[in-house]
Short mmCIF file of C-alpha atoms in Angstrom, two decimals:
data_model
loop_
_atom_site.label_atom_id
_atom_site.label_comp_id
_atom_site.label_asym_id
_atom_site.label_seq_id
_atom_site.Cartn_x
_atom_site.Cartn_y
_atom_site.Cartn_z
CA MET A 1069 -28.92 -54.86 104.20
CA ASN A 1070 -29.89 -58.28 102.81
CA LYS A 1071 -27.75 -57.51 99.77
CA LEU A 1072 -24.79 -56.67 102.00
CA THR A 1073 -25.14 -59.83 104.07
CA ALA A 1074 -25.44 -61.96 100.95
CA ARG A 1075 -22.33 -60.39 99.44
CA VAL A 1076 -20.30 -60.84 102.62
CA GLN A 1077 -21.18 -64.52 102.55
CA GLN A 1078 -20.58 -64.84 98.82
CA VAL A 1079 -17.00 -63.51 98.87
CA ASN A 1080 -16.24 -64.32 102.54
CA SER A 1081 -14.99 -60.79 103.05
CA LEU A 1082 -15.64 -57.66 105.11
CA LEU A 1083 -13.55 -55.48 102.80
CA CYS A 1084 -14.91 -52.22 101.41
CA VAL A 1085 -12.81 -50.79 98.58
CA GLY A 1086 -12.80 -46.99 98.71
CA LEU A 1087 -12.65 -45.20 95.37
CA ASP A 1088 -10.97 -41.82 95.92
CA PRO A 1089 -9.57 -41.22 92.44
CA VAL A 1090 -6.49 -39.01 92.34
CA GLY A 1091 -4.27 -38.25 89.38
CA ASP A 1092 -4.54 -37.02 85.84
CA ASP A 1093 -8.07 -36.91 84.44
CA ALA A 1094 -7.03 -38.87 81.37
CA GLN A 1095 -5.68 -41.74 83.48
CA VAL A 1096 -8.21 -41.84 86.31
CA GLU A 1097 -10.99 -43.62 84.46
CA ASN A 1098 -8.64 -46.42 83.41
CA ARG A 1099 -7.35 -46.75 86.95
CA LEU A 1100 -10.88 -46.89 88.35
CA ALA A 1101 -11.74 -49.69 85.94
CA GLU A 1102 -8.55 -51.56 86.88
CA VAL A 1103 -9.13 -51.28 90.62
CA ILE A 1104 -12.74 -52.45 90.36
CA GLU A 1105 -11.88 -55.38 88.09
CA GLN A 1106 -8.88 -56.46 90.15
CA THR A 1107 -10.52 -56.22 93.58
CA ALA A 1108 -14.09 -57.31 92.84
CA GLU A 1109 -13.62 -60.90 94.03
CA TYR A 1110 -12.46 -59.67 97.45
CA ALA A 1111 -14.85 -56.75 97.97
CA ALA A 1112 -18.12 -56.86 99.86
CA ALA A 1113 -18.66 -53.20 98.97
CA PHE A 1114 -17.23 -50.30 97.01
CA LYS A 1115 -17.28 -46.74 98.33
CA PRO A 1116 -16.83 -43.97 95.75
CA ASN A 1117 -16.07 -40.66 97.45
CA LEU A 1118 -18.29 -38.02 95.86
CA ALA A 1119 -15.86 -35.11 96.31
CA PHE A 1120 -13.14 -36.81 94.26
CA PHE A 1121 -15.54 -37.03 91.33
CA LEU A 1122 -17.23 -33.64 91.61
CA SER A 1123 -13.84 -31.89 91.53
CA ARG A 1124 -13.37 -33.06 87.93
CA PRO A 1125 -15.04 -31.83 84.73
CA GLY A 1126 -17.62 -34.42 83.83
CA GLY A 1127 -17.31 -35.92 87.29
CA VAL A 1128 -20.94 -37.01 87.60
CA GLU A 1129 -20.75 -38.90 84.33
CA LEU A 1130 -17.48 -40.49 85.45
CA LEU A 1131 -19.14 -41.52 88.70
CA GLN A 1132 -22.07 -43.06 86.84
CA ARG A 1133 -19.76 -45.06 84.59
CA THR A 1134 -17.77 -46.17 87.62
CA VAL A 1135 -20.85 -47.42 89.46
CA GLN A 1136 -21.97 -49.31 86.36
CA ARG A 1137 -18.63 -51.17 86.37
CA ILE A 1138 -19.12 -52.44 89.92
CA PRO A 1139 -20.57 -55.97 90.16
CA THR A 1140 -24.28 -55.78 90.85
CA GLU A 1141 -23.91 -58.12 93.83
CA ALA A 1142 -21.57 -55.71 95.66
CA LEU A 1143 -22.94 -52.87 97.78
CA VAL A 1144 -22.22 -49.41 96.34
CA ILE A 1145 -21.87 -46.78 99.08
CA LEU A 1146 -21.83 -43.20 97.81
CA ASP A 1147 -19.73 -41.35 100.38
CA GLY A 1148 -21.26 -37.88 100.18
CA LYS A 1149 -21.80 -37.22 103.89
CA PHE A 1150 -25.09 -35.59 103.00
CA GLY A 1151 -26.57 -33.47 105.78
CA ASP A 1152 -29.60 -31.44 104.73
CA ILE A 1153 -33.32 -31.82 105.39
CA ALA A 1154 -36.73 -31.75 103.74
CA ASN A 1155 -36.88 -31.21 99.96
CA THR A 1156 -33.14 -30.66 99.74
CA ALA A 1157 -32.40 -34.01 101.36
CA ASP A 1158 -34.93 -35.65 99.08
CA HIS A 1159 -33.14 -34.27 96.03
CA TYR A 1160 -29.78 -35.47 97.36
CA ALA A 1161 -31.36 -38.92 97.76
CA ARG A 1162 -32.67 -38.80 94.20
CA PHE A 1163 -29.18 -37.91 93.00
CA ALA A 1164 -27.50 -40.72 94.94
CA TYR A 1165 -30.01 -43.44 94.15
CA ASP A 1166 -31.71 -42.49 90.88
CA VAL A 1167 -28.96 -40.60 89.05
CA VAL A 1168 -25.81 -42.30 90.32
CA GLY A 1169 -27.31 -45.72 91.05
CA ALA A 1170 -25.88 -46.19 94.54
CA ASP A 1171 -27.27 -48.69 97.03
CA SER A 1172 -26.25 -46.70 100.08
CA VAL A 1173 -25.03 -43.31 101.29
CA THR A 1174 -23.20 -41.73 104.19
CA VAL A 1175 -25.15 -39.07 106.07
CA ASN A 1176 -24.17 -36.30 108.49
CA PRO A 1177 -26.86 -36.33 111.22
CA TYR A 1178 -26.14 -32.87 112.67
CA MET A 1179 -29.72 -31.71 111.97
CA GLY A 1180 -31.26 -34.81 113.50
CA ASP A 1181 -33.40 -37.59 112.10
CA ASP A 1182 -34.80 -35.20 109.46
CA SER A 1183 -31.42 -35.45 107.75
CA ILE A 1184 -31.44 -39.26 107.85
CA VAL A 1185 -34.96 -40.44 107.06
CA PRO A 1186 -35.14 -39.05 103.47
CA PHE A 1187 -32.32 -41.43 102.55
CA ALA A 1188 -33.84 -44.48 104.26
CA ARG A 1189 -35.66 -45.71 101.20
CA GLU A 1190 -36.79 -49.30 101.02
CA SER A 1191 -34.02 -51.46 99.51
CA LYS A 1192 -31.41 -48.77 100.28
CA MET A 1193 -29.01 -48.40 103.22
CA VAL A 1194 -27.82 -45.38 105.21
CA PHE A 1195 -24.57 -45.09 107.17
CA VAL A 1196 -24.85 -42.33 109.77
CA LEU A 1197 -21.69 -40.56 110.94
CA ALA A 1198 -21.26 -41.43 114.61
CA LYS A 1199 -17.54 -41.41 115.45
CA THR A 1200 -15.37 -40.46 112.52
CA SER A 1201 -11.69 -41.27 112.00
CA ASN A 1202 -10.35 -37.70 112.08
CA LYS A 1203 -8.83 -36.23 115.24
CA PRO A 1204 -9.81 -32.56 115.45
CA ALA A 1205 -8.71 -30.30 118.28
CA HIS A 1206 -12.36 -29.49 118.97
CA SER A 1207 -14.51 -32.54 118.35
CA LEU A 1208 -18.27 -32.10 118.58
CA GLN A 1209 -18.61 -35.88 118.64
CA ASP A 1210 -16.71 -36.16 121.94
CA ILE A 1211 -18.65 -33.51 123.85
CA THR A 1212 -20.06 -34.94 127.09
CA LEU A 1213 -23.80 -34.39 127.46
CA THR A 1214 -25.52 -33.49 130.72
CA GLN A 1215 -27.60 -36.67 130.42
CA GLY A 1216 -24.38 -38.70 130.21
CA GLY A 1217 -22.37 -40.08 127.33
CA THR A 1218 -21.03 -38.19 124.34
CA LEU A 1219 -22.73 -36.70 121.33
CA ALA A 1220 -21.44 -39.71 119.33
CA ASP A 1221 -23.17 -42.00 121.81
CA TYR A 1222 -26.41 -40.04 121.48
CA THR A 1223 -26.16 -40.16 117.67
CA THR A 1224 -25.75 -43.93 117.90
CA GLY A 1225 -28.91 -44.16 119.94
CA VAL A 1226 -30.87 -42.10 117.43
CA ALA A 1227 -29.60 -44.25 114.56
CA GLN A 1228 -30.48 -47.41 116.44
CA GLU A 1229 -34.04 -46.22 117.04
CA LEU A 1230 -34.39 -45.36 113.35
CA ASN A 1231 -33.01 -48.75 112.39
CA GLU A 1232 -35.68 -50.46 114.47
CA GLN A 1233 -38.22 -48.63 112.32
CA HIS A 1234 -36.57 -48.71 108.90
CA HIS A 1235 -34.23 -51.74 109.19
CA ASN A 1236 -31.60 -50.18 106.95
CA ILE A 1237 -29.54 -47.79 109.12
CA GLY A 1238 -25.87 -48.37 109.86
CA LEU A 1239 -23.13 -46.24 111.39
CA VAL A 1240 -19.79 -44.79 110.35
CA VAL A 1241 -17.31 -45.56 113.13
CA GLY A 1242 -13.63 -44.78 112.62
CA ALA A 1243 -10.87 -47.27 113.36
CA THR A 1244 -8.60 -44.66 114.94
CA ASN A 1245 -10.21 -45.10 118.36
CA ALA A 1246 -10.85 -48.74 119.25
CA GLU A 1247 -12.31 -47.78 122.63
CA ALA A 1248 -14.95 -45.70 120.87
CA VAL A 1249 -15.70 -48.60 118.52
CA ALA A 1250 -16.26 -50.86 121.53
CA ARG A 1251 -18.44 -48.29 123.28
CA ILE A 1252 -20.62 -47.75 120.22
CA ARG A 1253 -20.92 -51.51 119.72
CA SER A 1254 -22.10 -51.79 123.33
CA ILE A 1255 -24.87 -49.32 122.50
CA SER A 1256 -25.72 -50.85 119.14
CA ALA A 1257 -25.26 -54.61 119.21
CA GLN A 1258 -26.46 -55.48 115.70
CA GLN A 1259 -26.05 -52.54 113.33
CA TRP A 1260 -23.48 -52.58 110.55
CA PHE A 1261 -20.51 -50.22 110.94
CA LEU A 1262 -18.66 -48.71 108.00
CA VAL A 1263 -15.11 -48.36 109.32
CA PRO A 1264 -12.63 -45.92 107.77
CA GLY A 1265 -9.22 -45.20 109.23
CA ILE A 1266 -7.28 -48.42 108.68
CA GLY A 1267 -3.98 -47.87 106.90
CA ALA A 1268 -2.89 -44.30 106.16
CA GLN A 1269 -4.83 -42.89 109.13
CA GLY A 1270 -3.22 -45.32 111.55
CA GLY A 1271 -6.17 -47.41 112.75
CA ASP A 1272 -5.33 -50.74 114.37
CA LEU A 1273 -7.05 -53.54 112.44
CA ALA A 1274 -6.88 -56.18 115.18
CA ALA A 1275 -8.09 -53.80 117.90
CA THR A 1276 -10.91 -52.55 115.70
CA LEU A 1277 -12.15 -56.03 114.83
CA ASN A 1278 -11.91 -57.13 118.44
CA ALA A 1279 -13.92 -54.07 119.52
CA GLY A 1280 -16.57 -54.03 116.83
CA LEU A 1281 -17.30 -57.44 115.37
CA ARG A 1282 -20.61 -59.04 116.23
CA ALA A 1283 -20.68 -62.58 117.63
CA ASP A 1284 -21.40 -63.90 114.11
CA GLY A 1285 -18.12 -62.45 112.80
CA GLN A 1286 -19.92 -59.78 110.79
CA GLY A 1287 -21.13 -56.23 111.41
CA LEU A 1288 -18.06 -54.33 110.18
CA LEU A 1289 -17.12 -53.11 106.72
CA ILE A 1290 -13.41 -52.29 106.78
CA ASN A 1291 -12.71 -49.57 104.23
CA ALA A 1292 -9.40 -49.25 102.40
CA SER A 1293 -8.83 -46.49 99.87
CA ARG A 1294 -5.27 -45.24 99.43
CA ALA A 1295 -3.74 -48.60 100.35
CA ILE A 1296 -5.42 -50.15 97.31
CA TRP A 1297 -5.48 -47.20 94.91
CA GLN A 1298 -1.75 -46.59 95.31
CA ALA A 1299 -0.77 -50.27 95.21
CA SER A 1300 1.12 -51.48 92.16
CA ASP A 1301 -1.05 -54.61 92.34
CA ALA A 1302 -4.54 -53.71 93.57
CA ALA A 1303 -5.67 -57.33 93.53
CA ALA A 1304 -2.81 -58.41 95.78
CA ALA A 1305 -3.43 -55.53 98.18
CA ALA A 1306 -7.14 -56.31 98.43
CA LYS A 1307 -6.54 -60.05 98.78
CA GLU A 1308 -3.99 -59.48 101.55
CA LEU A 1309 -6.21 -57.14 103.56
CA ALA A 1310 -9.26 -59.39 103.18
CA ALA A 1311 -7.17 -62.33 104.39
CA GLN A 1312 -5.86 -60.35 107.37
CA ILE A 1313 -9.41 -59.48 108.35
CA ASN A 1314 -10.56 -63.08 108.08
CA GLN A 1315 -7.62 -64.33 110.15
CA LEU A 1316 -8.75 -62.04 112.97
CA ARG A 1317 -12.43 -62.88 112.80
CA PRO A 1318 -13.64 -65.21 115.57
CA VAL A 1319 -16.31 -66.70 113.32
CA GLY A 1320 -16.10 -67.40 109.59
CA VAL A 1321 -19.06 -66.98 107.28
#
């Protein structure tokens, strides 16, 4: 978390560049290198999506080479949405941190804190899925509990308690529901949110920042994947989005 805060201050940006490589295998590695090089000065973090690498022959090696290209000052979030427990979770953590070299992961908390704690290593960071950006017909996250609040609210509370112990737990909170962002921020005043859903999924940037930013103008990592990957000029796309975010922030860093 100290690394993230330092990087946000260094580049004056809350932008997270998502790496969801699509296209011909022969061209993808070159495009990954281009996107990283062209956006590095605007990116607080990079988020390679594990599935887009595992679906390719030699995908783990490609992922390793990609992570090595990312500036060491930037946070690397391996978006694997890991969700197992005990020894299995420990091996997933070894893969993410020791094999791939990530600084952080995304975790599915469906099985409780046992699926989160194995990833909460010292000097690493965990983003727990709380309210995601998809809009399913039957959303477990929106179920109202007898004790009050939704399952997403309860998950936020669990993650907040774990953060008080481990000091490295954040939340994944989608931008497609600004009201939910505000509600989760009211539960968790200080945790970092990784925010997908801006751009192709229709999230409102201004509403999301208004709902989720902390008083210090930090606390949100705004992820952009397709908007940058598909851009003819990745640097320009990243620069523009980072500038839009900063224009809407009440406090500069």
